[in-house]
Amino acid sequence: KICSWNVAGLRAILKNTPEALPDLVQKHGIDVLCLQETKLQEMHVDDPKLKIGGHLLVEEGYEAHYSCSTAKKGYSGTAVFIKKRDVGDGKGSKKQANLSSLCYQEGRQHQRQRQ
């Protein structure tokens, strides 16, 4: 399952309803969660106090990719969370790596176009 959500500010969601994202992915069994209008800057993703990069949905088994606006502070931004799969034959991990790489590359290309 793929879910897309325009959050209109991820920090506000995390502050007001911190369990919204974990509850969403668990309740609906989401494989890929795409967030738009996160309004994050790189400093927010990397800030250990905010617990976004390296923390958000990690316990639920997701890999995260963020694209932040560099042209305008607090503007647009996206995040993609991809459920990690543990497949014994090794093929699943290669597919996972390819999907993660594609999402990252597409996000970076989009970011360059918006600058």
JSON list of C-alpha atoms in Angstrom, two decimals:
[
{"chain": "A", "resi": 1, "resn": "LYS", "atom": "CA", "xyz": [0.00, 0.00, 0.00]},
{"chain": "A", "resi": 2, "resn": "ILE", "atom": "CA", "xyz": [1.11, 3.53, -0.77]},
{"chain": "A", "resi": 3, "resn": "CYS", "atom": "CA", "xyz": [-0.15, 6.53, 1.17]},
{"chain": "A", "resi": 4, "resn": "SER", "atom": "CA", "xyz": [0.34, 10.18, 0.28]},
{"chain": "A", "resi": 5, "resn": "TRP", "atom": "CA", "xyz": [-0.39, 12.99, 2.76]},
{"chain": "A", "resi": 6, "resn": "ASN", "atom": "CA", "xyz": [0.03, 16.77, 2.54]},
{"chain": "A", "resi": 7, "resn": "VAL", "atom": "CA", "xyz": [0.98, 17.43, 6.17]},
{"chain": "A", "resi": 8, "resn": "ALA", "atom": "CA", "xyz": [1.33, 21.23, 5.82]},
{"chain": "A", "resi": 9, "resn": "GLY", "atom": "CA", "xyz": [4.18, 21.22, 8.37]},
{"chain": "A", "resi": 10, "resn": "LEU", "atom": "CA", "xyz": [5.63, 18.00, 9.78]},
{"chain": "A", "resi": 11, "resn": "ARG", "atom": "CA", "xyz": [6.98, 19.57, 12.97]},
{"chain": "A", "resi": 12, "resn": "ALA", "atom": "CA", "xyz": [3.46, 20.70, 13.92]},
{"chain": "A", "resi": 13, "resn": "ILE", "atom": "CA", "xyz": [2.10, 17.18, 13.36]},
{"chain": "A", "resi": 14, "resn": "LEU", "atom": "CA", "xyz": [4.86, 15.67, 15.50]},
{"chain": "A", "resi": 15, "resn": "LYS", "atom": "CA", "xyz": [4.33, 18.23, 18.26]},
{"chain": "A", "resi": 16, "resn": "ASN", "atom": "CA", "xyz": [0.52, 18.05, 18.41]},
{"chain": "A", "resi": 17, "resn": "THR", "atom": "CA", "xyz": [-0.03, 14.36, 17.64]},
{"chain": "A", "resi": 18, "resn": "PRO", "atom": "CA", "xyz": [3.30, 12.54, 17.98]},
{"chain": "A", "resi": 19, "resn": "GLU", "atom": "CA", "xyz": [1.75, 9.10, 17.38]},
{"chain": "A", "resi": 20, "resn": "ALA", "atom": "CA", "xyz": [-0.05, 10.11, 14.15]},
{"chain": "A", "resi": 21, "resn": "LEU", "atom": "CA", "xyz": [2.51, 8.64, 11.74]},
{"chain": "A", "resi": 22, "resn": "PRO", "atom": "CA", "xyz": [3.25, 5.41, 13.66]},
{"chain": "A", "resi": 23, "resn": "ASP", "atom": "CA", "xyz": [-0.49, 4.84, 14.14]},
{"chain": "A", "resi": 24, "resn": "LEU", "atom": "CA", "xyz": [-1.20, 5.51, 10.46]},
{"chain": "A", "resi": 25, "resn": "VAL", "atom": "CA", "xyz": [1.39, 3.07, 9.09]},
{"chain": "A", "resi": 26, "resn": "GLN", "atom": "CA", "xyz": [0.48, 0.34, 11.59]},
{"chain": "A", "resi": 27, "resn": "LYS", "atom": "CA", "xyz": [-3.28, 0.65, 11.22]},
{"chain": "A", "resi": 28, "resn": "HIS", "atom": "CA", "xyz": [-3.22, 0.56, 7.41]},
{"chain": "A", "resi": 29, "resn": "GLY", "atom": "CA", "xyz": [-0.17, -1.64, 6.76]},
{"chain": "A", "resi": 30, "resn": "ILE", "atom": "CA", "xyz": [1.49, 0.99, 4.60]},
{"chain": "A", "resi": 31, "resn": "ASP", "atom": "CA", "xyz": [4.53, 0.03, 2.52]},
{"chain": "A", "resi": 32, "resn": "VAL", "atom": "CA", "xyz": [5.40, 3.51, 1.24]},
{"chain": "A", "resi": 33, "resn": "LEU", "atom": "CA", "xyz": [4.39, 6.74, 2.98]},
{"chain": "A", "resi": 34, "resn": "CYS", "atom": "CA", "xyz": [4.89, 9.97, 1.02]},
{"chain": "A", "resi": 35, "resn": "LEU", "atom": "CA", "xyz": [4.60, 13.30, 2.83]},
{"chain": "A", "resi": 36, "resn": "GLN", "atom": "CA", "xyz": [4.37, 16.64, 1.06]},
{"chain": "A", "resi": 37, "resn": "GLU", "atom": "CA", "xyz": [4.76, 20.17, 2.39]},
{"chain": "A", "resi": 38, "resn": "THR", "atom": "CA", "xyz": [6.88, 19.03, 5.34]},
{"chain": "A", "resi": 39, "resn": "LYS", "atom": "CA", "xyz": [8.33, 22.55, 5.59]},
{"chain": "A", "resi": 40, "resn": "LEU", "atom": "CA", "xyz": [11.55, 21.09, 7.01]},
{"chain": "A", "resi": 41, "resn": "GLN", "atom": "CA", "xyz": [15.06, 22.39, 6.60]},
{"chain": "A", "resi": 42, "resn": "GLU", "atom": "CA", "xyz": [18.11, 20.13, 6.76]},
{"chain": "A", "resi": 43, "resn": "MET", "atom": "CA", "xyz": [18.82, 21.45, 10.26]},
{"chain": "A", "resi": 44, "resn": "HIS", "atom": "CA", "xyz": [15.41, 20.17, 11.44]},
{"chain": "A", "resi": 45, "resn": "VAL", "atom": "CA", "xyz": [16.03, 16.71, 10.00]},
{"chain": "A", "resi": 46, "resn": "ASP", "atom": "CA", "xyz": [19.44, 16.52, 11.70]},
{"chain": "A", "resi": 47, "resn": "ASP", "atom": "CA", "xyz": [18.42, 18.08, 15.05]},
{"chain": "A", "resi": 48, "resn": "PRO", "atom": "CA", "xyz": [18.56, 15.33, 17.71]},
{"chain": "A", "resi": 49, "resn": "LYS", "atom": "CA", "xyz": [16.06, 17.21, 19.89]},
{"chain": "A", "resi": 50, "resn": "LEU", "atom": "CA", "xyz": [13.37, 17.00, 17.19]},
{"chain": "A", "resi": 51, "resn": "LYS", "atom": "CA", "xyz": [13.97, 13.27, 16.63]},
{"chain": "A", "resi": 52, "resn": "ILE", "atom": "CA", "xyz": [13.17, 13.32, 12.93]},
{"chain": "A", "resi": 53, "resn": "GLY", "atom": "CA", "xyz": [16.16, 12.06, 10.91]},
{"chain": "A", "resi": 54, "resn": "GLY", "atom": "CA", "xyz": [17.23, 8.63, 12.15]},
{"chain": "A", "resi": 55, "resn": "HIS", "atom": "CA", "xyz": [14.27, 8.42, 14.52]},
{"chain": "A", "resi": 56, "resn": "LEU", "atom": "CA", "xyz": [10.92, 8.92, 12.79]},
{"chain": "A", "resi": 57, "resn": "LEU", "atom": "CA", "xyz": [9.30, 5.54, 11.97]},
{"chain": "A", "resi": 58, "resn": "VAL", "atom": "CA", "xyz": [12.58, 3.67, 12.57]},
{"chain": "A", "resi": 59, "resn": "GLU", "atom": "CA", "xyz": [11.03, 1.44, 15.25]},
{"chain": "A", "resi": 60, "resn": "GLU", "atom": "CA", "xyz": [8.23, 0.63, 12.81]},
{"chain": "A", "resi": 61, "resn": "GLY", "atom": "CA", "xyz": [10.81, -0.61, 10.29]},
{"chain": "A", "resi": 62, "resn": "TYR", "atom": "CA", "xyz": [10.95, 2.23, 7.75]},
{"chain": "A", "resi": 63, "resn": "GLU", "atom": "CA", "xyz": [13.81, 3.81, 5.86]},
{"chain": "A", "resi": 64, "resn": "ALA", "atom": "CA", "xyz": [13.40, 7.57, 5.42]},
{"chain": "A", "resi": 65, "resn": "HIS", "atom": "CA", "xyz": [14.40, 9.99, 2.65]},
{"chain": "A", "resi": 66, "resn": "TYR", "atom": "CA", "xyz": [13.97, 13.75, 3.01]},
{"chain": "A", "resi": 67, "resn": "SER", "atom": "CA", "xyz": [14.10, 16.55, 0.45]},
{"chain": "A", "resi": 68, "resn": "CYS", "atom": "CA", "xyz": [14.23, 20.05, 1.94]},
{"chain": "A", "resi": 69, "resn": "SER", "atom": "CA", "xyz": [13.91, 23.39, 0.20]},
{"chain": "A", "resi": 70, "resn": "THR", "atom": "CA", "xyz": [17.18, 25.28, 0.03]},
{"chain": "A", "resi": 71, "resn": "ALA", "atom": "CA", "xyz": [15.78, 28.21, -1.93]},
{"chain": "A", "resi": 72, "resn": "LYS", "atom": "CA", "xyz": [13.21, 29.30, 0.64]},
{"chain": "A", "resi": 73, "resn": "LYS", "atom": "CA", "xyz": [13.23, 28.52, 4.39]},
{"chain": "A", "resi": 74, "resn": "GLY", "atom": "CA", "xyz": [10.18, 26.65, 5.67]},
{"chain": "A", "resi": 75, "resn": "TYR", "atom": "CA", "xyz": [8.92, 26.10, 2.12]},
{"chain": "A", "resi": 76, "resn": "SER", "atom": "CA", "xyz": [7.60, 22.88, 0.59]},
{"chain": "A", "resi": 77, "resn": "GLY", "atom": "CA", "xyz": [9.72, 19.77, 1.23]},
{"chain": "A", "resi": 78, "resn": "THR", "atom": "CA", "xyz": [8.95, 16.08, 1.01]},
{"chain": "A", "resi": 79, "resn": "ALA", "atom": "CA", "xyz": [9.63, 12.91, 2.97]},
{"chain": "A", "resi": 80, "resn": "VAL", "atom": "CA", "xyz": [9.31, 9.31, 1.80]},
{"chain": "A", "resi": 81, "resn": "PHE", "atom": "CA", "xyz": [9.24, 6.38, 4.23]},
{"chain": "A", "resi": 82, "resn": "ILE", "atom": "CA", "xyz": [9.77, 2.92, 2.76]},
{"chain": "A", "resi": 83, "resn": "LYS", "atom": "CA", "xyz": [8.99, -0.23, 4.74]},
{"chain": "A", "resi": 84, "resn": "LYS", "atom": "CA", "xyz": [12.04, -2.49, 4.96]},
{"chain": "A", "resi": 85, "resn": "ARG", "atom": "CA", "xyz": [11.44, -6.07, 3.86]},
{"chain": "A", "resi": 86, "resn": "ASP", "atom": "CA", "xyz": [13.33, -9.06, 5.17]},
{"chain": "A", "resi": 87, "resn": "VAL", "atom": "CA", "xyz": [13.40, -11.58, 2.35]},
{"chain": "A", "resi": 88, "resn": "GLY", "atom": "CA", "xyz": [15.48, -14.72, 2.80]},
{"chain": "A", "resi": 89, "resn": "ASP", "atom": "CA", "xyz": [16.58, -15.14, -0.83]},
{"chain": "A", "resi": 90, "resn": "GLY", "atom": "CA", "xyz": [18.27, -11.72, -0.97]},
{"chain": "A", "resi": 91, "resn": "LYS", "atom": "CA", "xyz": [16.19, -10.51, -3.92]},
{"chain": "A", "resi": 92, "resn": "GLY", "atom": "CA", "xyz": [13.95, -8.41, -1.70]},
{"chain": "A", "resi": 93, "resn": "SER", "atom": "CA", "xyz": [16.86, -6.47, -0.26]},
{"chain": "A", "resi": 94, "resn": "LYS", "atom": "CA", "xyz": [18.12, -5.60, -3.78]},
{"chain": "A", "resi": 95, "resn": "LYS", "atom": "CA", "xyz": [14.64, -4.42, -4.78]},
{"chain": "A", "resi": 96, "resn": "GLN", "atom": "CA", "xyz": [14.47, -2.41, -1.56]},
{"chain": "A", "resi": 97, "resn": "ALA", "atom": "CA", "xyz": [17.82, -0.78, -2.32]},
{"chain": "A", "resi": 98, "resn": "ASN", "atom": "CA", "xyz": [16.74, 0.06, -5.87]},
{"chain": "A", "resi": 99, "resn": "LEU", "atom": "CA", "xyz": [13.44, 1.60, -4.72]},
{"chain": "A", "resi": 100, "resn": "SER", "atom": "CA", "xyz": [15.17, 3.60, -2.00]},
{"chain": "A", "resi": 101, "resn": "SER", "atom": "CA", "xyz": [17.79, 4.83, -4.46]},
{"chain": "A", "resi": 102, "resn": "LEU", "atom": "CA", "xyz": [15.13, 5.82, -7.00]},
{"chain": "A", "resi": 103, "resn": "CYS", "atom": "CA", "xyz": [13.14, 7.79, -4.39]},
{"chain": "A", "resi": 104, "resn": "TYR", "atom": "CA", "xyz": [16.27, 9.59, -3.24]},
{"chain": "A", "resi": 105, "resn": "GLN", "atom": "CA", "xyz": [17.37, 10.44, -6.79]},
{"chain": "A", "resi": 106, "resn": "GLU", "atom": "CA", "xyz": [13.91, 11.64, -7.81]},
{"chain": "A", "resi": 107, "resn": "GLY", "atom": "CA", "xyz": [13.70, 13.83, -4.70]},
{"chain": "A", "resi": 108, "resn": "ARG", "atom": "CA", "xyz": [17.09, 15.41, -5.38]},
{"chain": "A", "resi": 109, "resn": "GLN", "atom": "CA", "xyz": [16.22, 16.05, -9.03]},
{"chain": "A", "resi": 110, "resn": "HIS", "atom": "CA", "xyz": [12.94, 17.70, -8.00]},
{"chain": "A", "resi": 111, "resn": "GLN", "atom": "CA", "xyz": [14.76, 19.81, -5.42]},
{"chain": "A", "resi": 112, "resn": "ARG", "atom": "CA", "xyz": [17.25, 21.08, -8.03]},
{"chain": "A", "resi": 113, "resn": "GLN", "atom": "CA", "xyz": [14.41, 21.99, -10.38]},
{"chain": "A", "resi": 114, "resn": "ARG", "atom": "CA", "xyz": [12.69, 24.09, -7.69]},
{"chain": "A", "resi": 115, "resn": "GLN", "atom": "CA", "xyz": [15.80, 26.14, -6.89]}
]
